[in-house]
CSV table of C-alpha atoms in Angstrom, one decimal:
chain,number,residue,atom,x,y,z
U,26,UNK,CA,11.5,-19.1,-12.1
U,27,UNK,CA,11.8,-22.6,-10.3
U,28,UNK,CA,11.0,-23.3,-6.8
U,29,UNK,CA,14.8,-23.6,-6.1
U,30,UNK,CA,15.6,-20.0,-6.7
U,31,UNK,CA,17.2,-17.9,-3.8
U,32,UNK,CA,13.9,-15.9,-3.5
U,33,UNK,CA,11.4,-18.7,-3.5
U,34,UNK,CA,11.5,-20.5,-0.2
U,35,UNK,CA,8.3,-21.9,1.2
U,36,UNK,CA,5.9,-19.3,2.3
U,37,UNK,CA,6.1,-20.8,5.9
U,38,UNK,CA,9.8,-20.9,5.7
U,39,UNK,CA,11.5,-19.3,8.8
U,40,UNK,CA,15.0,-18.0,8.2
U,41,UNK,CA,17.9,-19.4,10.3
U,42,UNK,CA,16.0,-22.2,11.9
U,43,UNK,CA,12.9,-23.5,13.3
U,44,UNK,CA,12.0,-20.8,15.7
U,45,UNK,CA,9.7,-17.8,14.9
U,46,UNK,CA,11.6,-14.6,14.2
U,47,UNK,CA,9.3,-11.8,15.4
U,48,UNK,CA,11.9,-9.2,15.1
U,49,UNK,CA,11.8,-9.7,11.4
U,50,UNK,CA,8.1,-9.4,11.5
U,51,UNK,CA,8.7,-5.9,13.3
U,52,UNK,CA,11.1,-5.0,10.6
U,53,UNK,CA,8.6,-5.9,8.0
U,54,UNK,CA,6.0,-3.6,9.8
U,55,UNK,CA,8.6,-0.7,10.5
U,56,UNK,CA,9.4,-0.4,6.8
U,57,UNK,CA,5.8,-0.7,5.9
U,58,UNK,CA,5.2,2.3,8.1
U,59,UNK,CA,8.1,4.2,6.6
U,60,UNK,CA,7.3,3.4,3.0
U,61,UNK,CA,3.6,4.4,3.3
U,62,UNK,CA,4.6,7.6,5.4
U,63,UNK,CA,6.4,8.7,2.5
U,64,UNK,CA,3.3,8.6,0.5
U,65,UNK,CA,1.7,11.4,2.4
U,66,UNK,CA,4.3,13.3,4.5
U,67,UNK,CA,5.6,15.4,2.1
U,68,UNK,CA,2.2,16.8,0.8
U,69,UNK,CA,2.1,19.4,3.6
U,70,UNK,CA,5.7,20.7,2.7
U,71,UNK,CA,5.1,21.5,-0.9
U,72,UNK,CA,4.7,25.2,-0.4
U,73,UNK,CA,7.9,25.6,1.6
U,74,UNK,CA,9.7,23.4,-0.9
U,75,UNK,CA,8.5,25.6,-3.7
U,76,UNK,CA,9.6,28.7,-1.9
U,77,UNK,CA,13.0,27.1,-0.8
U,78,UNK,CA,13.9,26.0,-4.3
U,79,UNK,CA,12.5,28.9,-6.0
U,80,UNK,CA,10.3,26.8,-8.3
U,81,UNK,CA,6.5,26.8,-9.0
U,82,UNK,CA,3.8,24.9,-6.9
U,83,UNK,CA,3.3,22.6,-10.1
U,84,UNK,CA,7.2,21.9,-10.2
U,85,UNK,CA,7.2,21.1,-6.4
U,86,UNK,CA,4.3,18.7,-6.7
U,87,UNK,CA,6.8,16.2,-8.2
U,88,UNK,CA,8.2,15.8,-4.8
U,89,UNK,CA,5.3,13.7,-4.4
U,90,UNK,CA,4.6,12.3,-7.7
U,91,UNK,CA,8.2,11.5,-8.2
U,92,UNK,CA,7.7,9.0,-5.4
U,93,UNK,CA,4.2,7.7,-5.8
U,94,UNK,CA,4.5,7.0,-9.7
U,95,UNK,CA,7.4,4.8,-9.7
U,96,UNK,CA,6.0,2.9,-6.5
U,97,UNK,CA,2.7,1.9,-8.2
U,98,UNK,CA,4.2,1.4,-11.7
U,99,UNK,CA,7.1,-0.9,-10.7
U,100,UNK,CA,5.3,-3.1,-8.3
U,101,UNK,CA,4.2,-5.9,-10.7
U,102,UNK,CA,7.7,-6.0,-12.5
U,103,UNK,CA,9.6,-5.9,-9.1
U,104,UNK,CA,7.4,-8.8,-7.9
U,105,UNK,CA,8.4,-11.1,-10.7
U,106,UNK,CA,12.0,-10.2,-10.2
U,107,UNK,CA,12.0,-10.7,-6.4
U,108,UNK,CA,10.8,-14.0,-6.9
U,109,UNK,CA,14.4,-15.1,-8.3
U,110,UNK,CA,16.6,-13.1,-5.7
U,111,UNK,CA,17.8,-13.5,-2.3
U,112,UNK,CA,15.4,-11.9,0.3
U,113,UNK,CA,18.3,-10.7,2.4
U,114,UNK,CA,20.3,-9.1,-0.3
U,115,UNK,CA,17.3,-7.2,-1.8
U,116,UNK,CA,16.1,-6.1,1.5
U,117,UNK,CA,19.6,-4.7,2.6
U,118,UNK,CA,20.1,-3.0,-0.8
U,119,UNK,CA,16.5,-1.5,-1.0
U,120,UNK,CA,16.6,-0.3,2.6
U,121,UNK,CA,20.0,1.3,2.3
U,122,UNK,CA,19.1,2.7,-1.0
U,123,UNK,CA,15.9,4.2,0.4
U,124,UNK,CA,17.6,5.9,3.3
U,125,UNK,CA,20.5,7.3,1.1
U,126,UNK,CA,17.9,8.8,-1.2
U,127,UNK,CA,16.1,10.5,1.8
U,128,UNK,CA,19.2,12.1,2.5
U,129,UNK,CA,19.7,13.2,-1.0
U,130,UNK,CA,16.3,14.7,-1.0
U,131,UNK,CA,16.9,16.6,2.1
U,132,UNK,CA,20.3,18.0,0.7
U,133,UNK,CA,18.7,18.9,-2.7
U,134,UNK,CA,20.0,22.4,-3.8
U,135,UNK,CA,17.8,22.3,-6.8
U,136,UNK,CA,14.4,21.0,-7.9
U,137,UNK,CA,15.7,18.6,-10.6
U,138,UNK,CA,18.2,16.9,-7.9
U,139,UNK,CA,15.2,16.6,-5.6
U,140,UNK,CA,12.9,15.0,-8.2
U,141,UNK,CA,15.6,12.6,-9.5
U,142,UNK,CA,16.2,11.5,-5.6
U,143,UNK,CA,12.4,11.0,-5.1
U,144,UNK,CA,12.1,9.0,-8.3
U,145,UNK,CA,15.0,6.7,-7.4
U,146,UNK,CA,13.4,6.4,-3.9
U,147,UNK,CA,10.1,5.5,-5.5
U,148,UNK,CA,11.7,2.7,-7.3
U,149,UNK,CA,13.4,1.5,-4.0
U,150,UNK,CA,9.9,1.9,-2.4
U,151,UNK,CA,8.3,-0.6,-4.8
U,152,UNK,CA,10.9,-3.1,-3.7
U,153,UNK,CA,10.1,-2.6,-0.1
U,154,UNK,CA,6.4,-2.7,-0.5
U,155,UNK,CA,6.6,-6.2,-2.2
U,156,UNK,CA,9.2,-7.6,0.2
U,157,UNK,CA,7.3,-6.7,3.4
U,158,UNK,CA,4.4,-9.2,3.3
U,159,UNK,CA,7.0,-11.8,2.0
U,160,UNK,CA,9.2,-11.1,4.9
U,161,UNK,CA,6.5,-11.4,7.4
U,162,UNK,CA,5.1,-14.6,5.9
U,163,UNK,CA,8.4,-16.4,5.9
U,164,UNK,CA,9.5,-15.4,9.4
U,165,UNK,CA,6.9,-17.6,11.4
U,166,UNK,CA,5.3,-20.7,11.4
U,167,UNK,CA,2.1,-21.1,9.2
U,168,UNK,CA,-0.2,-21.3,12.0
U,169,UNK,CA,0.9,-17.7,13.2
U,170,UNK,CA,0.5,-16.5,9.7
U,171,UNK,CA,-2.5,-14.2,10.7
U,172,UNK,CA,-0.7,-12.4,13.5
U,173,UNK,CA,2.5,-11.9,11.3
U,174,UNK,CA,0.6,-10.3,8.4
U,175,UNK,CA,-1.3,-8.2,10.6
U,176,UNK,CA,1.6,-6.2,11.5
U,177,UNK,CA,2.8,-4.9,8.0
U,178,UNK,CA,-0.9,-4.6,7.0
U,179,UNK,CA,-1.6,-2.5,10.0
U,180,UNK,CA,1.5,-0.3,10.3
U,181,UNK,CA,1.7,0.6,6.7
U,182,UNK,CA,-1.7,2.2,6.4
U,183,UNK,CA,-1.1,3.9,9.8
U,184,UNK,CA,2.1,5.5,8.2
U,185,UNK,CA,-0.3,6.8,5.2
U,186,UNK,CA,-2.9,8.3,7.6
U,187,UNK,CA,-0.3,9.9,10.2
U,188,UNK,CA,2.0,11.1,7.4
U,189,UNK,CA,0.4,14.8,7.3
U,190,UNK,CA,0.3,15.2,11.0
U,191,UNK,CA,3.9,14.2,11.3
U,192,UNK,CA,4.9,16.3,8.3
U,193,UNK,CA,3.2,19.3,9.9
U,194,UNK,CA,4.9,19.1,13.1
U,195,UNK,CA,8.5,18.6,11.4
U,196,UNK,CA,7.6,21.5,9.1
U,197,UNK,CA,6.6,23.9,11.8
U,198,UNK,CA,9.7,23.3,14.0
U,199,UNK,CA,12.5,22.1,11.8
U,200,UNK,CA,11.9,23.0,8.1
U,201,UNK,CA,10.9,21.2,4.9
U,202,UNK,CA,14.4,19.2,4.8
U,203,UNK,CA,13.3,17.2,8.1
U,204,UNK,CA,10.5,15.8,6.4
U,205,UNK,CA,12.8,13.7,4.2
U,206,UNK,CA,15.5,13.2,7.1
U,207,UNK,CA,12.8,11.7,9.6
U,208,UNK,CA,12.9,8.4,7.8
U,209,UNK,CA,16.8,7.7,8.1
U,210,UNK,CA,16.9,6.7,11.6
U,211,UNK,CA,14.3,3.8,10.9
U,212,UNK,CA,16.2,2.9,7.8
U,213,UNK,CA,19.2,2.6,9.9
U,214,UNK,CA,17.6,0.3,12.7
U,215,UNK,CA,15.9,-2.1,10.0
U,216,UNK,CA,19.3,-2.5,8.2
U,217,UNK,CA,21.1,-3.5,11.7
U,218,UNK,CA,18.3,-5.8,12.6
U,219,UNK,CA,18.0,-7.5,9.1
U,220,UNK,CA,21.9,-7.7,8.7
U,221,UNK,CA,22.2,-9.8,12.1
U,222,UNK,CA,18.9,-11.9,11.8
U,223,UNK,CA,18.6,-12.8,8.0
U,224,UNK,CA,20.8,-15.7,6.9
U,225,UNK,CA,23.1,-15.3,3.7
U,226,UNK,CA,21.3,-15.9,0.5
U,227,UNK,CA,22.1,-16.3,-3.4
U,228,UNK,CA,22.5,-12.5,-3.5
U,229,UNK,CA,21.1,-10.1,-6.4
U,230,UNK,CA,21.1,-10.5,-9.9
U,231,UNK,CA,20.3,-7.5,-12.3
U,232,UNK,CA,16.8,-7.8,-14.3
U,233,UNK,CA,17.2,-9.4,-17.7
U,234,UNK,CA,16.2,-8.0,-20.9
U,235,UNK,CA,12.5,-9.2,-20.7
U,236,UNK,CA,12.2,-8.0,-17.1
U,237,UNK,CA,13.4,-4.5,-18.2
U,238,UNK,CA,11.0,-4.6,-21.1
U,239,UNK,CA,8.0,-5.5,-18.8
U,240,UNK,CA,8.8,-2.8,-16.4
U,241,UNK,CA,8.8,-0.3,-19.2
U,242,UNK,CA,5.5,-1.5,-20.4
U,243,UNK,CA,3.9,-1.7,-16.9
U,244,UNK,CA,5.5,1.4,-15.9
U,245,UNK,CA,4.2,3.6,-18.7
U,246,UNK,CA,0.8,2.2,-18.5
U,247,UNK,CA,0.3,2.7,-14.6
U,248,UNK,CA,2.0,5.9,-14.7
U,249,UNK,CA,-0.3,7.1,-17.4
U,250,UNK,CA,-3.3,5.8,-15.4
U,251,UNK,CA,-2.3,7.2,-12.3
U,252,UNK,CA,-1.4,10.7,-13.6
U,253,UNK,CA,-4.9,10.9,-15.2
U,254,UNK,CA,-6.6,10.3,-12.0
U,255,UNK,CA,-4.1,12.6,-10.0
U,256,UNK,CA,-4.6,15.4,-12.3
U,257,UNK,CA,-8.4,15.0,-13.3
U,258,UNK,CA,-9.7,16.8,-10.2
U,259,UNK,CA,-8.0,19.9,-11.5
U,260,UNK,CA,-9.2,19.5,-14.9
U,261,UNK,CA,-11.2,16.7,-16.3
U,262,UNK,CA,-9.5,16.8,-19.7
U,263,UNK,CA,-6.7,14.9,-18.1
U,264,UNK,CA,-8.9,11.9,-17.9
U,265,UNK,CA,-8.1,11.4,-21.8
U,266,UNK,CA,-4.4,10.4,-20.5
U,267,UNK,CA,-5.9,7.3,-19.1
U,268,UNK,CA,-6.5,6.0,-22.8
U,269,UNK,CA,-2.6,6.2,-23.3
U,270,UNK,CA,-2.5,3.3,-20.5
U,271,UNK,CA,-4.3,0.9,-22.5
U,272,UNK,CA,-1.7,-0.1,-25.3
U,273,UNK,CA,1.3,-0.8,-23.2
U,274,UNK,CA,-0.9,-2.8,-20.4
U,275,UNK,CA,-2.6,-4.7,-23.2
U,276,UNK,CA,0.7,-5.6,-24.7
U,277,UNK,CA,2.2,-6.7,-21.3
U,278,UNK,CA,-1.0,-8.9,-20.4
U,279,UNK,CA,-0.8,-10.6,-23.9
U,280,UNK,CA,3.1,-11.2,-23.5
U,281,UNK,CA,5.3,-13.7,-21.4
U,282,UNK,CA,5.4,-11.0,-18.5
U,283,UNK,CA,1.7,-10.7,-17.9
U,284,UNK,CA,0.5,-14.2,-18.6
U,285,UNK,CA,2.0,-15.8,-15.5
U,286,UNK,CA,0.7,-13.1,-13.3
U,287,UNK,CA,-2.6,-13.3,-14.4
U,288,UNK,CA,-2.3,-17.2,-14.4
U,289,UNK,CA,-1.4,-17.2,-10.7
U,290,UNK,CA,-4.3,-15.0,-9.8
U,291,UNK,CA,-6.8,-17.1,-11.7
U,292,UNK,CA,-5.2,-20.4,-10.6
U,293,UNK,CA,-5.4,-19.4,-6.7
U,294,UNK,CA,-8.9,-17.8,-7.1
U,295,UNK,CA,-7.6,-14.6,-5.6
U,296,UNK,CA,-9.1,-12.1,-8.3
U,297,UNK,CA,-12.1,-11.4,-6.0
U,298,UNK,CA,-9.8,-10.8,-3.2
U,299,UNK,CA,-7.8,-8.4,-5.0
U,300,UNK,CA,-10.7,-6.4,-6.3
U,301,UNK,CA,-11.9,-6.3,-2.6
U,302,UNK,CA,-8.5,-4.8,-1.6
U,303,UNK,CA,-8.8,-2.2,-4.2
U,304,UNK,CA,-12.6,-1.3,-3.2
U,305,UNK,CA,-11.7,-0.9,0.3
U,306,UNK,CA,-8.9,1.3,-0.3
U,307,UNK,CA,-10.8,3.3,-2.5
U,308,UNK,CA,-13.6,3.7,-0.1
U,309,UNK,CA,-11.3,4.6,2.7
U,310,UNK,CA,-9.5,7.1,0.7
U,311,UNK,CA,-12.6,8.8,-0.8
U,312,UNK,CA,-14.1,9.2,2.7
U,313,UNK,CA,-10.8,10.6,4.2
U,314,UNK,CA,-11.0,13.3,1.5
U,315,UNK,CA,-14.5,14.1,1.6
U,316,UNK,CA,-14.8,14.3,5.6
U,317,UNK,CA,-11.6,16.5,5.9
U,318,UNK,CA,-12.6,18.9,3.2
U,319,UNK,CA,-16.1,19.2,4.4
U,320,UNK,CA,-15.1,19.7,8.0
U,321,UNK,CA,-12.8,22.5,7.2
U,322,UNK,CA,-14.5,24.2,4.2
U,323,UNK,CA,-18.2,23.8,4.9
U,324,UNK,CA,-18.2,23.6,8.8
U,325,UNK,CA,-15.3,26.0,9.4
U,326,UNK,CA,-13.7,23.6,11.8
U,327,UNK,CA,-10.0,24.3,12.6
U,328,UNK,CA,-7.2,22.4,11.0
U,329,UNK,CA,-6.3,20.9,14.3
U,330,UNK,CA,-9.8,19.9,15.4
U,331,UNK,CA,-10.2,18.2,11.9
U,332,UNK,CA,-7.0,16.4,12.3
U,333,UNK,CA,-7.8,15.2,15.8
U,334,UNK,CA,-11.3,14.1,14.4
U,335,UNK,CA,-10.0,12.0,11.4
U,336,UNK,CA,-7.4,10.4,13.8
U,337,UNK,CA,-10.2,8.3,15.0
U,338,UNK,CA,-9.8,6.0,12.0
U,339,UNK,CA,-6.2,5.1,12.5
U,340,UNK,CA,-6.6,4.8,16.2
U,341,UNK,CA,-9.4,2.3,15.8
U,342,UNK,CA,-7.2,0.6,13.0
U,343,UNK,CA,-4.2,0.2,15.1
U,344,UNK,CA,-6.3,-1.1,18.1
U,345,UNK,CA,-8.1,-3.9,16.0
U,346,UNK,CA,-5.0,-4.6,13.9
U,347,UNK,CA,-3.4,-7.1,16.6
U,348,UNK,CA,-6.8,-8.7,17.2
U,349,UNK,CA,-7.4,-9.4,13.6
U,350,UNK,CA,-4.4,-11.6,13.3
U,351,UNK,CA,-5.1,-13.3,16.3
U,352,UNK,CA,-8.6,-14.1,15.3
U,353,UNK,CA,-7.6,-15.2,11.9
U,354,UNK,CA,-5.1,-17.6,13.4
U,355,UNK,CA,-7.8,-19.1,15.4
U,356,UNK,CA,-11.1,-18.8,13.3
U,357,UNK,CA,-9.6,-18.6,9.7
U,358,UNK,CA,-8.5,-15.7,7.7
U,359,UNK,CA,-11.8,-15.5,5.5
U,360,UNK,CA,-14.3,-15.1,8.0
U,361,UNK,CA,-12.4,-12.4,10.0
U,362,UNK,CA,-11.6,-10.4,6.6
U,363,UNK,CA,-15.3,-10.5,5.9
U,364,UNK,CA,-16.2,-9.2,9.4
U,365,UNK,CA,-13.6,-6.4,9.1
U,366,UNK,CA,-14.9,-5.4,5.8
U,367,UNK,CA,-18.6,-5.3,7.0
U,368,UNK,CA,-17.7,-3.2,10.1
U,369,UNK,CA,-15.9,-0.8,7.7
U,370,UNK,CA,-18.7,-0.6,5.2
U,371,UNK,CA,-21.2,0.0,8.5
U,372,UNK,CA,-19.1,2.9,9.7
U,373,UNK,CA,-18.9,4.6,6.2
U,374,UNK,CA,-22.7,4.0,5.6
U,375,UNK,CA,-23.4,5.7,9.0
U,376,UNK,CA,-21.2,8.7,7.7
U,377,UNK,CA,-23.5,9.3,4.6
U,378,UNK,CA,-26.0,11.5,6.3
U,379,UNK,CA,-23.0,13.9,7.3
U,380,UNK,CA,-24.1,17.5,7.1
U,381,UNK,CA,-23.5,21.0,8.5
U,382,UNK,CA,-23.4,21.2,12.1
U,383,UNK,CA,-22.4,17.7,12.9
U,384,UNK,CA,-20.3,17.9,16.2
U,385,UNK,CA,-16.7,16.3,15.7
U,386,UNK,CA,-17.5,13.6,18.1
U,387,UNK,CA,-20.3,12.3,15.9
U,388,UNK,CA,-18.0,12.1,13.1
U,389,UNK,CA,-15.2,10.7,15.2
U,390,UNK,CA,-17.0,7.6,16.6
U,391,UNK,CA,-18.1,6.6,13.0
U,392,UNK,CA,-14.6,7.0,11.7
U,393,UNK,CA,-13.4,4.9,14.7
U,394,UNK,CA,-15.8,2.2,13.9
U,395,UNK,CA,-14.7,2.1,10.3
U,396,UNK,CA,-11.1,2.1,11.4
U,397,UNK,CA,-11.7,-1.1,13.7
U,398,UNK,CA,-13.1,-2.8,10.6
U,399,UNK,CA,-10.0,-2.1,8.6
U,400,UNK,CA,-8.0,-3.1,11.5
U,401,UNK,CA,-9.7,-6.5,11.5
U,402,UNK,CA,-9.5,-6.8,7.8
U,403,UNK,CA,-6.0,-6.0,6.9
U,404,UNK,CA,-3.9,-8.9,8.4
U,405,UNK,CA,-6.4,-11.6,7.7
U,406,UNK,CA,-6.9,-10.5,3.9
U,407,UNK,CA,-3.2,-10.3,3.5
U,408,UNK,CA,-2.7,-13.7,5.0
U,409,UNK,CA,-5.4,-15.1,2.9
U,410,UNK,CA,-3.9,-13.8,-0.3
U,411,UNK,CA,-0.1,-14.6,0.6
U,412,UNK,CA,-1.3,-18.2,2.0
U,413,UNK,CA,-2.8,-18.9,-1.4
U,414,UNK,CA,0.5,-18.1,-3.3
U,415,UNK,CA,2.5,-20.8,-4.9
U,416,UNK,CA,5.8,-21.0,-3.2
U,417,UNK,CA,7.9,-19.7,-5.9
U,418,UNK,CA,5.3,-16.8,-6.7
U,419,UNK,CA,4.9,-15.2,-3.2
U,420,UNK,CA,6.5,-11.8,-4.3
U,421,UNK,CA,4.5,-11.7,-7.6
U,422,UNK,CA,1.3,-12.2,-5.7
U,423,UNK,CA,2.5,-9.7,-3.1
U,424,UNK,CA,3.2,-7.1,-5.5
U,425,UNK,CA,-0.1,-7.6,-7.4
U,426,UNK,CA,-2.2,-7.0,-4.1
U,427,UNK,CA,-0.1,-3.9,-3.3
U,428,UNK,CA,-0.8,-2.6,-6.7
U,429,UNK,CA,-4.6,-3.1,-6.0
U,430,UNK,CA,-4.2,-1.2,-2.8
U,431,UNK,CA,-2.1,1.6,-4.5
U,432,UNK,CA,-4.6,2.0,-7.2
U,433,UNK,CA,-7.6,2.1,-4.7
U,434,UNK,CA,-6.0,4.9,-2.6
U,435,UNK,CA,-5.3,7.0,-5.9
U,436,UNK,CA,-8.8,6.1,-7.5
U,437,UNK,CA,-10.8,7.1,-4.3
U,438,UNK,CA,-10.3,11.0,-4.1
U,439,UNK,CA,-10.5,11.2,-7.8
U,440,UNK,CA,-14.0,9.6,-7.9
U,441,UNK,CA,-15.0,11.3,-4.7
U,442,UNK,CA,-14.2,14.6,-6.5
U,443,UNK,CA,-16.0,13.7,-9.7
U,444,UNK,CA,-19.0,12.6,-7.6
U,445,UNK,CA,-18.8,15.8,-5.5
U,446,UNK,CA,-18.6,18.0,-8.8
U,447,UNK,CA,-21.6,16.2,-10.6
U,448,UNK,CA,-24.0,16.4,-7.7
U,449,UNK,CA,-22.8,20.0,-6.7
U,450,UNK,CA,-23.7,22.1,-3.8
U,451,UNK,CA,-24.6,20.4,-0.3
U,452,UNK,CA,-25.4,17.1,-2.2
U,453,UNK,CA,-21.7,16.8,-3.4
U,454,UNK,CA,-20.6,15.8,0.2
U,455,UNK,CA,-23.4,13.1,0.3
U,456,UNK,CA,-22.6,11.9,-3.2
U,457,UNK,CA,-18.9,11.2,-2.2
U,458,UNK,CA,-19.7,9.5,1.0
U,459,UNK,CA,-22.3,7.4,-1.0
U,460,UNK,CA,-19.6,6.4,-3.2
U,461,UNK,CA,-16.9,5.5,-0.5
U,462,UNK,CA,-19.7,3.4,1.5
U,463,UNK,CA,-20.7,1.8,-1.6
U,464,UNK,CA,-17.0,0.7,-2.4
U,465,UNK,CA,-16.6,-0.7,1.1
U,466,UNK,CA,-19.9,-2.4,0.6
U,467,UNK,CA,-18.9,-4.2,-2.7
U,468,UNK,CA,-15.9,-5.7,-0.8
U,469,UNK,CA,-17.7,-7.8,1.6
U,470,UNK,CA,-19.4,-10.2,-0.9
U,471,UNK,CA,-16.1,-10.2,-2.8
U,472,UNK,CA,-14.4,-11.6,0.3
U,473,UNK,CA,-17.0,-13.8,1.4
U,474,UNK,CA,-17.5,-15.6,-2.0
U,475,UNK,CA,-14.7,-18.3,-2.5
U,476,UNK,CA,-12.9,-18.3,-5.7
U,477,UNK,CA,-13.4,-21.3,-8.3
U,478,UNK,CA,-9.9,-21.6,-9.4
U,479,UNK,CA,-8.7,-25.2,-9.7
U,480,UNK,CA,-6.0,-24.8,-7.1
U,481,UNK,CA,-7.8,-23.2,-4.1
U,482,UNK,CA,-6.3,-23.5,-0.6
U,483,UNK,CA,-8.1,-24.7,2.4
U,484,UNK,CA,-9.5,-21.5,3.9
U,485,UNK,CA,-10.7,-22.8,7.4
U,486,UNK,CA,-7.3,-21.6,8.8
U,487,UNK,CA,-4.4,-19.5,7.9
U,488,UNK,CA,-2.1,-22.6,8.1
U,489,UNK,CA,-3.2,-24.3,5.0
U,490,UNK,CA,-0.5,-25.2,2.8
U,491,UNK,CA,-0.6,-23.7,-0.8
U,492,UNK,CA,-2.0,-26.1,-3.1
U,493,UNK,CA,-1.4,-24.1,-6.1
U,494,UNK,CA,1.5,-24.4,-8.4
U,495,UNK,CA,3.1,-22.7,-11.2
U,496,UNK,CA,0.4,-22.2,-13.9
């Protein structure tokens, strides 16, 4: 790819002129929310889907896996592809296709139809996940990058944590098909705004043979790894499947597809930042899994009270997200990202003694503290990572950090389940929460330590121009 390809504008490039396009930043946040909402909203409807389509629970589970697997498996190949295509064309095509797949899933008369629609939607979701931070980055001046990046970085995770609650309401009042239909109005709104606000570009091009081969290799490896982690809580023997991920991923890393990705991360000193993103995501996901299960199973708390209690985390995150972006623009992305990670770690450490008889309010304020930290951390970390990306590799870097986050969300519950099972009994809750807190604590020094790559960006403010070039 060259710096003159349609998809490779400067990271600070503002489409259509010199003014900031906050409407496009809002589109990035909206689509991030919708794409992440789809990760969890279907979970609560699986039993109804199984009954409605007359299939087993295991088959119905593919309504979730059919979306999650292609999202994670295609992120890196999609990032490489998007670095050479027009942002407007890719955004319109992916958003329209995502909405269409939602309609097809809602209309599914058979399970095979539903699974096919979800697989296609997952592939389009991967495009949206990569495009959203790129769109936010290019829509404002560099000195406003932190605020812009905080919008999708905050709204995306909020979509994930509110998915079960939204899905439950729709399921109770409108049935399982409404769980898919609810995303269509958001897609239509984003299409109208993007059509009018984004300038024309060079259009789309089909992936070449090399890109298709990379997609197969990465897709096979990541899909095997995620399946192993997803199915292992039911039977640890599934962990053997993770070994199948090694050959295709190794082949890709050693080939012309993987070398440039690793080269970018090394040259920009972002390996530690990616590891921190994975650790924070794993810590959050592990905590959410353990706390919700403990409250309902061990303390006998109702589902409604449990839902309201864990809602403290996204509320804290939503409140702190905008503040994190503003602070990053004023004081620099790195110190704000570190402070947010430290606050999240503190909240999770305070949850470790969680035991029987804790009133929900004692759990809620600790979750709120951790949520405030995640809100402060999300936008600045995204700005730190994307600001270091070479101009012609913003989508590649965006896809790699999204993959790190996705792997963390999947890895967290799997590790928490393993820790709970090994500790056993009452110690299982403590073991799972220690694991979650430990993961968050690891992220703090990873973000605090500056990388030693040869092309580091200036980190005192988010308006530093990227100094790294195509490795």
